[in-house]
XYZ file of C-alpha atoms in Angstrom:
338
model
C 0.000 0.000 0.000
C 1.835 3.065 -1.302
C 1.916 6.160 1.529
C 2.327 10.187 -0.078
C 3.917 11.710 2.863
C 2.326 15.510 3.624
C 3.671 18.148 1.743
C 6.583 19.609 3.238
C 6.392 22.371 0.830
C 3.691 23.554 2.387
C 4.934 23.193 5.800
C 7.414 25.327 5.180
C 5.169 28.286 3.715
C 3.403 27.428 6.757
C 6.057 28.054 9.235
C 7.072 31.398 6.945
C 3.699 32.587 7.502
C 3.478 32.047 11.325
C 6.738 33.947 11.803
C 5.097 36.824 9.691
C 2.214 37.142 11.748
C 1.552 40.038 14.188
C 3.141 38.135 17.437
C 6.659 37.486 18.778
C 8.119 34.238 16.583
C 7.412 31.385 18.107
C 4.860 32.866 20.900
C 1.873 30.587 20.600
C 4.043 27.709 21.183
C 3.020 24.228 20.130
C -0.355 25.828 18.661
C 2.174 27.070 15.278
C 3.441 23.567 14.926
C -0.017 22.018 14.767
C -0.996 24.992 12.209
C 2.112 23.763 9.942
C 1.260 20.237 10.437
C -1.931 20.772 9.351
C -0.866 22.774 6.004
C 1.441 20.117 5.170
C -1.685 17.295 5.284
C -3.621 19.581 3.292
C -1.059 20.759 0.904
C -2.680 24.155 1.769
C -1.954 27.190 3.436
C -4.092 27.946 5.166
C -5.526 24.874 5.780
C -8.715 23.841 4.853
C -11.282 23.742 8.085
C -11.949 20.847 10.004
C -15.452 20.903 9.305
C -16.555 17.191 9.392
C -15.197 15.172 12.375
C -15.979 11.572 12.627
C -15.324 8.698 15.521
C -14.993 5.031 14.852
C -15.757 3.064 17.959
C -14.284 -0.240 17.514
C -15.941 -2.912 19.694
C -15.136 -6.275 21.034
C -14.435 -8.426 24.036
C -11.549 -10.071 25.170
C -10.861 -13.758 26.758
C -8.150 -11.843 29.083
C -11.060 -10.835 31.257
C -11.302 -14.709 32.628
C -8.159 -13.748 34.538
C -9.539 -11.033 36.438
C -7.963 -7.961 35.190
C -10.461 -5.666 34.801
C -12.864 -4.270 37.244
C -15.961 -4.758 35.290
C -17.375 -7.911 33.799
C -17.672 -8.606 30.257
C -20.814 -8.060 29.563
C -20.443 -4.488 30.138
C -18.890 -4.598 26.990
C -22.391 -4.953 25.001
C -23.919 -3.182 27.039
C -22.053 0.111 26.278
C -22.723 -0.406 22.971
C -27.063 0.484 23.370
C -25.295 3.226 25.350
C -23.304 4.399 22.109
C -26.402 3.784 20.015
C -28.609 5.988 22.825
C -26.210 8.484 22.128
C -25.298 9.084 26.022
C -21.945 7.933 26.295
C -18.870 9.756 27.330
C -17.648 10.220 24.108
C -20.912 10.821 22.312
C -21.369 13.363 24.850
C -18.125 15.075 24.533
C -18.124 14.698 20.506
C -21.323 16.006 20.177
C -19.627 19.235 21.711
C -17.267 19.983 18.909
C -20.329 18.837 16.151
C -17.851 15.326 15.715
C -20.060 12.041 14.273
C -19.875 8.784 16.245
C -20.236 5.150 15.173
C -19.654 1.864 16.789
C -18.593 -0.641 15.297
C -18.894 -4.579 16.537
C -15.835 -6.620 15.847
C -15.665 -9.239 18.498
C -18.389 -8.668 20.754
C -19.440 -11.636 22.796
C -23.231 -11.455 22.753
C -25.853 -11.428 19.843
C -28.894 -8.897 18.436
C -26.428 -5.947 18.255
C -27.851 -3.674 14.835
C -27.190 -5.683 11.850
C -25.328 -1.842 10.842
C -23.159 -2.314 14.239
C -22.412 -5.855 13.372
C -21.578 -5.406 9.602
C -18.133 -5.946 10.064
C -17.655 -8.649 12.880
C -15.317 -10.679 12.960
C -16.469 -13.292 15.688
C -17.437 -13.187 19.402
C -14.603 -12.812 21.836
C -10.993 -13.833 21.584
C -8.725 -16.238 22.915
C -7.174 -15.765 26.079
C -3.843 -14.281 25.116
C -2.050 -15.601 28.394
C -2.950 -19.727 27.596
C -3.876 -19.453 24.015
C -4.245 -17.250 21.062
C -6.328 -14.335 20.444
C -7.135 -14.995 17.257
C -7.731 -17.780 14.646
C -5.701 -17.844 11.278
C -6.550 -15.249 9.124
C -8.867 -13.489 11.608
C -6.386 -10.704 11.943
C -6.262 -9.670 8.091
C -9.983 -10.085 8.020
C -10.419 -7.628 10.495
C -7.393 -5.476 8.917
C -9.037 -5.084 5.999
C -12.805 -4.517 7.593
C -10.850 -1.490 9.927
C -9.460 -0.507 5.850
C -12.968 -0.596 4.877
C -14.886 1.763 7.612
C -12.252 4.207 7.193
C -12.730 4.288 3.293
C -16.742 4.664 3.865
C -16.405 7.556 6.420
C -13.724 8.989 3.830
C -16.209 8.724 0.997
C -18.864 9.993 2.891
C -16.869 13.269 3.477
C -14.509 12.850 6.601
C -11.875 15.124 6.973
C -10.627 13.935 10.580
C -10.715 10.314 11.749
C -10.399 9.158 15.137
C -10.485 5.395 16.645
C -12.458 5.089 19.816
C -12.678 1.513 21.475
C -14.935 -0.497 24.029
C -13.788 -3.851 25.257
C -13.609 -4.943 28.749
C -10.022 -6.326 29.347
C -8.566 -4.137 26.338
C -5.897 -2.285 28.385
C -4.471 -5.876 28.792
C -4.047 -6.710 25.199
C -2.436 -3.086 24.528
C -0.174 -3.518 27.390
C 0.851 -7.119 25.684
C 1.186 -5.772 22.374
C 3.154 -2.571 23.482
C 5.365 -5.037 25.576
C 5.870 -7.168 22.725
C 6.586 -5.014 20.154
C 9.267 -2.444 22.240
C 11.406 -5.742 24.617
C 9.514 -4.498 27.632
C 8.796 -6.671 30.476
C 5.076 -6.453 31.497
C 5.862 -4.519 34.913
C 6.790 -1.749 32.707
C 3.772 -1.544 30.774
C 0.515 -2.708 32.741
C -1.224 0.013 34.455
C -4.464 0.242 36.455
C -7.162 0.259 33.664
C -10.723 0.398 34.767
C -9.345 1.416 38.206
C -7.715 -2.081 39.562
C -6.356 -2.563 43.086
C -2.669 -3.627 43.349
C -3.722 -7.318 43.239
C -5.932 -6.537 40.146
C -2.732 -4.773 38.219
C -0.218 -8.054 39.751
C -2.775 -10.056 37.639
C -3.060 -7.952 34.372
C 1.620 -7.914 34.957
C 1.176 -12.268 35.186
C -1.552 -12.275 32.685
C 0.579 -10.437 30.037
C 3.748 -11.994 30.924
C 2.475 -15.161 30.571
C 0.818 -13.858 27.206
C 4.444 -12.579 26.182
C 6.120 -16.175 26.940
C 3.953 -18.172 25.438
C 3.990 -16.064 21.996
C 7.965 -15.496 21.686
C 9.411 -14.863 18.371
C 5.882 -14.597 16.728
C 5.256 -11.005 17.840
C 7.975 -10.108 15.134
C 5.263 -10.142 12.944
C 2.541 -7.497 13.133
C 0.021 -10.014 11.970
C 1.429 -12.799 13.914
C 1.260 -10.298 16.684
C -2.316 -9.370 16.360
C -3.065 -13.132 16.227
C -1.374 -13.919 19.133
C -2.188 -11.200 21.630
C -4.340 -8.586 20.298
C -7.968 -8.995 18.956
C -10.095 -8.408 16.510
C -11.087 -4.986 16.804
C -7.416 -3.363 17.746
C -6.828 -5.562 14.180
C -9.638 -3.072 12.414
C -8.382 -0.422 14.403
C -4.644 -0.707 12.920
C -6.347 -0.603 9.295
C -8.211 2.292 10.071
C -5.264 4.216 11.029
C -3.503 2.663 7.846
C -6.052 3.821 5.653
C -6.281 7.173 7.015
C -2.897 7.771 5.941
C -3.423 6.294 2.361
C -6.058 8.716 1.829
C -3.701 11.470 2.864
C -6.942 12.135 5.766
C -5.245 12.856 9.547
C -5.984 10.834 12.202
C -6.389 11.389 15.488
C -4.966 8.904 18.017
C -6.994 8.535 21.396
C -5.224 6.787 24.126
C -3.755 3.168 25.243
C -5.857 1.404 22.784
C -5.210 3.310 19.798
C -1.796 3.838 21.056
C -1.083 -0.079 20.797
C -3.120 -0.179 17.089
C -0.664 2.681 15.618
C 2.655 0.288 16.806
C 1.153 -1.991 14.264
C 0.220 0.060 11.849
C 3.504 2.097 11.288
C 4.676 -1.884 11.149
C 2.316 -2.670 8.675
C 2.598 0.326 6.292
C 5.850 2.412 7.530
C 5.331 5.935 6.955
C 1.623 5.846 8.584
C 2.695 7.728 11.415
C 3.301 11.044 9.220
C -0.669 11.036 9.527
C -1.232 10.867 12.869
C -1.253 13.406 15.604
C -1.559 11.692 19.497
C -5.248 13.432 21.032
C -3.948 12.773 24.628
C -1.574 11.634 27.236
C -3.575 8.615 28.767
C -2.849 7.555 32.399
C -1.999 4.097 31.287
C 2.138 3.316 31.230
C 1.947 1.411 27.859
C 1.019 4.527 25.927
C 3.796 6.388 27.211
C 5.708 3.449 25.459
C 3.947 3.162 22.097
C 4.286 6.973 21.440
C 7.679 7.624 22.441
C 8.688 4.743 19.845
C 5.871 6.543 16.906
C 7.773 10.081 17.666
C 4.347 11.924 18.431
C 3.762 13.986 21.457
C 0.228 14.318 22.686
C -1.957 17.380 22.415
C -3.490 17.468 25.647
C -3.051 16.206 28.908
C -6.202 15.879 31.233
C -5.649 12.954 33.123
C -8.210 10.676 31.215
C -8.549 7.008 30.827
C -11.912 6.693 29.807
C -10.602 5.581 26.060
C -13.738 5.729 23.537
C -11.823 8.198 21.359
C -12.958 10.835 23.948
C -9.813 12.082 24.676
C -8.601 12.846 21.098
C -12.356 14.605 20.857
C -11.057 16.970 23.746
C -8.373 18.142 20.952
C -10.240 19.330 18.062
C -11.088 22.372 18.926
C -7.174 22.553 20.099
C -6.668 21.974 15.892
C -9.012 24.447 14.711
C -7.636 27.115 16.961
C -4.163 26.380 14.982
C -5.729 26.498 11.452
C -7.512 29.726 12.672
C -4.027 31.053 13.383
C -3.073 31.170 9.831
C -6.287 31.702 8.703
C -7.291 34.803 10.297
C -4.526 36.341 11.973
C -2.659 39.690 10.206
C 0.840 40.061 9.373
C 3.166 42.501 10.593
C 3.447 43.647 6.560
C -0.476 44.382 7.256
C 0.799 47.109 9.926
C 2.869 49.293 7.439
């Protein structure tokens, strides 16, 4: 899949307007390096507005959860979805703020009559318990690859010009703490945080849960599919080719937290060069995201202390983006003074 890098022509006419403007160079900070970013995924300067915002909640549950890592049952995983669908979640709430769309979309969920437009792109119900046996089954990963490819092409079509991946899986800070661990050498102390809010004996589960997870898979992780298969699931599978697609269309993406954080590691694997897409929404609480962005090079917009995941922290930074296009967009030049 062939990646155009943004145009870093037009960063650079960016960055030569900015220091023009009628402020001290450099004064508004990390605001002027979003504003050039921006220019150089639009080609465009200014850029064009950021006008149609949507969310992609990718669903599913995880076998994890029989080891008592999380401090919610499964079930709350369906569940949340009528919640999505009601429209009363946190991150329909929040997006609904800054006029962003929200879908969900059921990839693994472990429970039956879901929408058939919510279940249009399953994959199957649950996943493996990464720490005795595989996540997924062969060819379950690339399935779910290509359906992430897919939603990202139909919210493309339909006019999106900012993605972001929101998720909603009991147990799913588990599998991004494996996958982060695998992928970067890290032994799981390093990378397992509290989730859903876990006592200490909770998180000295999720640390022997996703050792256990790494042991058992060894060598495999090497490969990002083999990886997937082994310890991640299907929807952080759709997730990775919804980030990959983004940057084939040349459309940003928005990273949320841990989840998404975990997808992009096997995304830029995948398709190298993806990451020039992507801009990280948040700092999430959780240790493993720390990880997976230090390795992608991207420093999070904002930093609130969230963990909810959803994709409502990268919501919490669009109006963050607009305020930079605005910048070039509106603001005079000094030459406007003479």
């Amino acid at each position: 899949m062939k990646i155009t890098p943004p145009s870093a022509a037009a960063r650079e006419d960016a960055l030569a307007r900015l220091d023009g403007l009628v402020k001290p160079l450099g004064s508004l900070g990390r605001l002027e390096e979003l504003a050039a970013w921006l220019s150089a995924a639009h080609d465009a300067v200014p850029p064009r507005e950021l006008a149609d915002v949507r969310v992609a909640v990718f669903a599913g549950d995880h076998g994890i959860t029989a080891s008592a890592v999380s401090a919610y049952p499964r079930e709350i995983t369906a569940a949340m979805v009528q919640v999505f669908l009601a429209g009363t979640s946190g991150v329909t709430v929040l997006a609904r703020q800054v006029g962003a769309r929200v879908k969900v979309f059921d990839l693994a969920v472990d429970a039956d009559g879901l929408p058939d437009e919510v279940t249009a792109y399953k994959i199957r119900r649950g996943s493996g318990s990464i720490d005795r046996e595989d996540a997924l089954a062969p060819g379950e990963a690339n399935r779910a690859f290509d359906a992430g490819r897919r939603i990202a092409d139909a919210e493309i079509d339909d006019g999106a010009d900012l993605l972001i991946p929101g998720d909603m899986g009991i147990g799913n800070t588990t599998v991004a703490a494996a996958l982060v661990a695998a992928r970067l050498g890290l032994p799981a102390e390093e990378v397992v945080g509290t989730g859903t809010g876990v006592d200490e004996e909770g998180r000295a589960r999720k640390v022997a849960a996703v050792t256990a997870a790494l042991t058992r898979t060894g060598d495999r992780a090497e490969d990002p599919f083999d990886r997937l298969t082994a310890l991640g699931s299907a929807c952080v599978a759709a997730t990775a080719g919804f980030l990959v697609q983004g940057a084939v269309r040349g459309v940003p993406v928005l990273l949320d937290g841990v989840f998404s954080g975990a997808a992009a590691l096997v995304a830029q694997d995948i398709a190298p060069g993806a990451v020039d897409w992507w801009l990280a929404g948040h700092r999430s609480t959780e240790p493993s995201q720390a990880h997976a962005l230090k390795a992608l090079g991207l420093e999070p917009i904002l930093d609130l202390g969230l963990r909810l995941g959803e994709g409502s922290g990268a919501v919490q930074a669009v109006p963050v983006l607009r305020a930079a296009r605005a910048i070039l967009a509106e603001m005079s030049s000094l030459a406007d003074l003479s």
